[in-house]
Short mmCIF file of C-alpha atoms in Angstrom, two decimals:
data_model
loop_
_atom_site.label_atom_id
_atom_site.label_comp_id
_atom_site.label_asym_id
_atom_site.label_seq_id
_atom_site.Cartn_x
_atom_site.Cartn_y
_atom_site.Cartn_z
CA ASP A 16 -73.22 14.18 20.28
CA ALA A 17 -75.19 11.07 21.09
CA GLY A 18 -73.25 7.88 20.62
CA VAL A 19 -74.59 4.58 19.39
CA ILE A 20 -77.89 3.88 21.12
CA GLN A 21 -79.04 0.35 21.88
CA SER A 22 -82.27 -0.88 23.39
CA PRO A 23 -83.18 -2.60 25.53
CA ARG A 24 -80.13 -2.57 27.81
CA HIS A 25 -81.24 -5.79 29.47
CA GLU A 26 -83.56 -8.50 28.26
CA VAL A 27 -84.68 -11.62 30.08
CA THR A 28 -86.83 -14.04 28.14
CA GLU A 29 -87.83 -17.64 28.07
CA MET A 30 -86.58 -20.20 25.62
CA GLY A 31 -88.61 -20.19 22.43
CA GLN A 32 -89.58 -16.55 22.60
CA GLU A 33 -88.71 -13.99 19.94
CA VAL A 34 -86.15 -11.38 20.91
CA THR A 35 -85.58 -8.11 19.05
CA LEU A 36 -82.58 -5.93 19.74
CA ARG A 37 -82.46 -2.39 18.42
CA CYS A 38 -79.70 -0.03 17.41
CA LYS A 39 -79.45 3.58 16.35
CA PRO A 40 -76.03 4.37 14.85
CA ILE A 41 -74.22 7.67 15.13
CA SER A 42 -75.70 10.20 12.75
CA GLY A 43 -73.68 10.39 9.55
CA HIS A 44 -72.13 6.96 9.90
CA ASN A 45 -72.78 4.66 6.96
CA SER A 46 -71.58 1.35 8.38
CA LEU A 47 -73.21 -0.65 11.13
CA PHE A 48 -71.95 -3.76 12.87
CA TRP A 49 -73.56 -6.29 15.20
CA TYR A 50 -71.28 -8.16 17.62
CA ARG A 51 -71.82 -10.76 20.31
CA GLN A 52 -69.66 -11.15 23.40
CA THR A 53 -69.48 -14.43 25.30
CA MET A 54 -66.97 -15.76 27.79
CA MET A 55 -66.03 -18.64 25.53
CA ARG A 56 -65.68 -16.83 22.20
CA GLY A 57 -64.98 -13.26 23.22
CA LEU A 58 -66.22 -10.55 20.87
CA GLU A 59 -67.34 -11.88 17.50
CA LEU A 60 -68.81 -10.10 14.50
CA LEU A 61 -72.24 -11.33 13.48
CA ILE A 62 -73.08 -9.13 10.52
CA TYR A 63 -72.35 -5.69 9.10
CA PHE A 64 -74.07 -3.27 6.76
CA ASN A 65 -72.79 -0.55 4.45
CA ASN A 66 -75.30 2.08 3.39
CA ASN A 67 -78.10 -0.10 4.81
CA VAL A 68 -77.07 -3.13 2.70
CA PRO A 69 -75.86 -6.33 4.42
CA ILE A 70 -72.28 -6.98 3.32
CA ASP A 71 -71.12 -9.93 5.39
CA ASP A 72 -73.40 -12.13 7.47
CA SER A 73 -71.00 -15.05 7.76
CA GLY A 74 -70.87 -14.62 11.54
CA MET A 75 -74.60 -15.13 12.02
CA PRO A 76 -74.75 -18.41 13.93
CA GLU A 77 -77.95 -19.88 12.61
CA ASP A 78 -81.11 -19.18 10.68
CA ARG A 79 -82.71 -18.26 13.96
CA PHE A 80 -80.78 -15.01 13.74
CA SER A 81 -81.73 -12.24 11.33
CA ALA A 82 -80.78 -8.58 11.01
CA LYS A 83 -82.27 -5.71 9.11
CA MET A 84 -81.42 -2.10 8.47
CA PRO A 85 -84.47 -0.42 6.95
CA ASN A 86 -82.87 3.03 7.01
CA ALA A 87 -79.65 4.80 7.91
CA SER A 88 -80.71 5.45 11.49
CA PHE A 89 -82.08 2.11 12.64
CA SER A 90 -81.19 -1.56 12.72
CA THR A 91 -82.62 -4.64 14.41
CA LEU A 92 -81.20 -8.01 15.33
CA LYS A 93 -83.86 -10.65 15.83
CA ILE A 94 -83.58 -14.09 17.36
CA GLN A 95 -86.51 -16.42 16.77
CA PRO A 96 -86.83 -18.76 18.57
CA SER A 97 -84.36 -17.90 21.30
CA GLU A 98 -82.33 -20.56 23.12
CA PRO A 99 -80.35 -20.46 26.39
CA ARG A 100 -77.05 -20.59 24.46
CA ASP A 101 -77.96 -17.23 22.89
CA SER A 102 -77.40 -15.61 26.28
CA ALA A 103 -74.67 -13.01 25.76
CA VAL A 104 -74.04 -9.31 25.45
CA TYR A 105 -74.89 -7.99 22.01
CA PHE A 106 -73.14 -4.86 20.80
CA CYS A 107 -73.92 -2.58 17.92
CA ALA A 108 -71.18 -0.40 16.46
CA SER A 109 -71.07 2.17 13.70
CA SER A 110 -68.40 3.84 11.62
CA SER A 111 -67.91 5.98 8.59
CA VAL A 112 -66.52 4.48 5.40
CA ARG A 113 -65.25 6.54 2.50
CA GLY A 114 -63.96 4.46 -0.36
CA ARG A 115 -61.49 1.97 1.09
CA PHE A 116 -60.89 3.97 4.24
CA GLN A 117 -62.79 3.05 7.37
CA GLU A 118 -62.79 5.20 10.43
CA THR A 119 -62.86 3.88 13.97
CA GLN A 120 -65.81 1.76 15.00
CA TYR A 121 -67.82 3.26 17.86
CA PHE A 122 -69.67 0.83 20.07
CA GLY A 123 -72.98 1.14 21.86
CA PRO A 124 -73.39 0.13 25.52
CA GLY A 125 -74.70 -3.32 24.59
CA THR A 126 -77.79 -5.37 25.33
CA ARG A 127 -77.37 -8.07 27.94
CA LEU A 128 -79.60 -10.98 26.92
CA LEU A 129 -80.52 -13.84 29.21
CA VAL A 130 -82.57 -16.69 27.81
CA LEU A 131 -83.98 -18.97 30.50
CA ASP B 15 -60.43 -21.23 15.03
CA GLN B 16 -59.25 -18.17 16.94
CA GLN B 17 -57.28 -15.98 14.55
CA VAL B 18 -56.55 -13.47 17.31
CA LYS B 19 -55.57 -14.80 20.71
CA GLN B 20 -55.06 -13.14 24.04
CA ASN B 21 -53.71 -15.93 26.17
CA SER B 22 -53.85 -14.10 29.49
CA PRO B 23 -57.44 -13.77 30.73
CA SER B 24 -56.31 -11.46 33.51
CA LEU B 25 -53.39 -9.35 34.66
CA SER B 26 -52.77 -7.54 37.92
CA VAL B 27 -50.28 -4.65 38.11
CA GLN B 28 -49.32 -2.22 40.80
CA GLU B 29 -50.15 1.43 40.25
CA GLY B 30 -47.25 3.31 38.70
CA ARG B 31 -45.68 0.22 37.16
CA ILE B 32 -45.80 -0.87 33.54
CA SER B 33 -48.68 -2.99 32.24
CA ILE B 34 -47.94 -5.21 29.26
CA LEU B 35 -50.81 -6.88 27.45
CA ASN B 36 -50.06 -9.41 24.74
CA CYS B 37 -51.83 -10.58 21.62
CA ASP B 38 -50.96 -13.19 19.00
CA TYR B 39 -52.49 -13.69 15.59
CA THR B 40 -52.37 -16.42 12.99
CA ASN B 41 -53.65 -14.76 9.83
CA SER B 42 -50.74 -13.36 7.81
CA MET B 43 -53.19 -11.24 5.81
CA PHE B 44 -53.87 -9.01 8.80
CA ASP B 45 -52.30 -5.61 8.26
CA TYR B 46 -54.05 -3.33 10.74
CA PHE B 47 -54.25 -3.87 14.47
CA LEU B 48 -56.19 -2.12 17.20
CA TRP B 49 -56.64 -2.14 20.93
CA TYR B 50 -60.01 -1.44 22.51
CA LYS B 51 -60.71 -0.83 26.17
CA LYS B 52 -63.94 -1.85 27.87
CA TYR B 53 -65.38 -0.83 31.22
CA PRO B 54 -68.21 -2.82 32.84
CA ALA B 55 -71.67 -2.09 31.42
CA GLU B 56 -70.16 -0.06 28.59
CA GLY B 57 -69.21 -0.82 25.01
CA PRO B 58 -65.57 -1.12 23.94
CA THR B 59 -63.83 2.16 23.10
CA PHE B 60 -60.96 2.57 20.69
CA LEU B 61 -57.59 3.07 22.36
CA ILE B 62 -54.75 2.87 19.85
CA SER B 63 -53.92 1.26 16.52
CA ILE B 64 -50.96 0.32 14.37
CA SER B 65 -50.48 -0.42 10.71
CA SER B 66 -48.30 -3.29 9.56
CA ILE B 67 -45.86 -0.84 7.98
CA LYS B 68 -44.86 0.28 11.46
CA ASP B 69 -43.48 -1.58 14.43
CA LYS B 70 -44.39 0.95 17.10
CA ASN B 71 -47.05 3.55 17.74
CA GLU B 72 -47.21 5.74 20.79
CA ASP B 73 -49.99 7.87 22.25
CA GLY B 74 -49.28 9.32 25.65
CA ARG B 75 -48.98 6.54 28.21
CA PHE B 76 -49.95 3.93 25.64
CA THR B 77 -47.58 2.27 23.19
CA VAL B 78 -48.35 -0.58 20.84
CA PHE B 79 -45.55 -2.74 19.47
CA LEU B 80 -45.92 -5.01 16.44
CA ASN B 81 -43.63 -7.93 15.64
CA LYS B 82 -44.78 -9.19 12.25
CA SER B 83 -42.35 -12.08 12.05
CA ALA B 84 -43.65 -13.43 15.34
CA LYS B 85 -47.24 -12.41 14.58
CA HIS B 86 -47.33 -10.75 17.96
CA LEU B 87 -48.37 -7.38 19.27
CA SER B 88 -48.32 -5.89 22.70
CA LEU B 89 -49.77 -2.89 24.47
CA HIS B 90 -47.66 -1.11 27.05
CA ILE B 91 -49.20 1.23 29.57
CA VAL B 92 -46.79 3.28 31.62
CA PRO B 93 -47.29 4.41 34.26
CA SER B 94 -50.38 2.37 35.06
CA GLN B 95 -53.21 4.18 36.80
CA PRO B 96 -56.29 2.87 38.66
CA GLY B 97 -58.52 4.17 35.84
CA ASP B 98 -56.76 1.78 33.48
CA SER B 99 -58.51 -1.13 35.17
CA ALA B 100 -60.69 -2.56 32.39
CA VAL B 101 -60.89 -5.35 29.85
CA TYR B 102 -58.59 -4.83 26.87
CA PHE B 103 -59.39 -6.34 23.49
CA CYS B 104 -56.92 -6.79 20.69
CA ALA B 105 -58.39 -6.68 17.16
CA ALA B 106 -57.11 -7.08 13.62
CA SER B 107 -58.28 -6.60 10.07
CA GLU B 108 -57.08 -7.52 6.60
CA LYS B 109 -56.06 -4.83 4.14
CA GLY B 110 -59.06 -2.92 2.88
CA ALA B 111 -61.45 -4.97 4.99
CA GLN B 112 -63.94 -3.52 7.42
CA LYS B 113 -64.29 -6.69 9.39
CA LEU B 114 -62.48 -6.67 12.74
CA VAL B 115 -61.47 -9.94 14.37
CA PHE B 116 -61.23 -9.62 18.14
CA GLY B 117 -59.38 -11.57 20.77
CA GLN B 118 -61.09 -12.81 23.90
CA GLY B 119 -59.88 -9.93 26.04
CA THR B 120 -57.58 -9.49 29.04
CA ARG B 121 -58.90 -8.09 32.30
CA LEU B 122 -56.36 -5.63 33.69
CA THR B 123 -56.52 -4.69 37.34
CA ILE B 124 -54.37 -1.86 38.66
CA ASN B 125 -53.78 -2.13 42.39
CA PRO B 126 -53.17 1.01 44.47
#
């Protein structure tokens, strides 16, 4: 089985440019999570979706960040405009939720973003 | 405000000995705790978990201990093997919540 797929794996861009990160969750999973990992803050949740609907976006740092999940097999995280402090590794994770029970979250390999 | 803290950024242990990774939390509403393991250039992978109704959970070489009164959990790896060298993240969630709160991670190095 394919795991969570993220693209690109590496992204280098200049300040002010738009960045789009992509994620394909594990087939059959109905929850999707976007995380950011930095040295200072560790691994922090940005936003998560259930059944393609955003549930909690309280971790999204600013209006420059937006996330969408147009269907069950695809999600994007967009940063516009990007800034050097956005440089981090961005992870997507997916899981299956049935009622109040959530199974383990499975993480993708991450996208390493560098904003110059 | 870090609700989950891993105060040791790194730990070095000799192969065959016990590795003990520690995690503290501040939110008394947390009732489910997990450990994830991360290799370079890969995403974190689930290792072991424990519910607040237990104080110990064991899976092979890995044991997680929970001390609710101290708001402290630890991961014991025995015996430690070179393949255990990785970054370990502690995470927690409130009852019924999907949101995981992670610590900053501890880099474990197992020396031959």
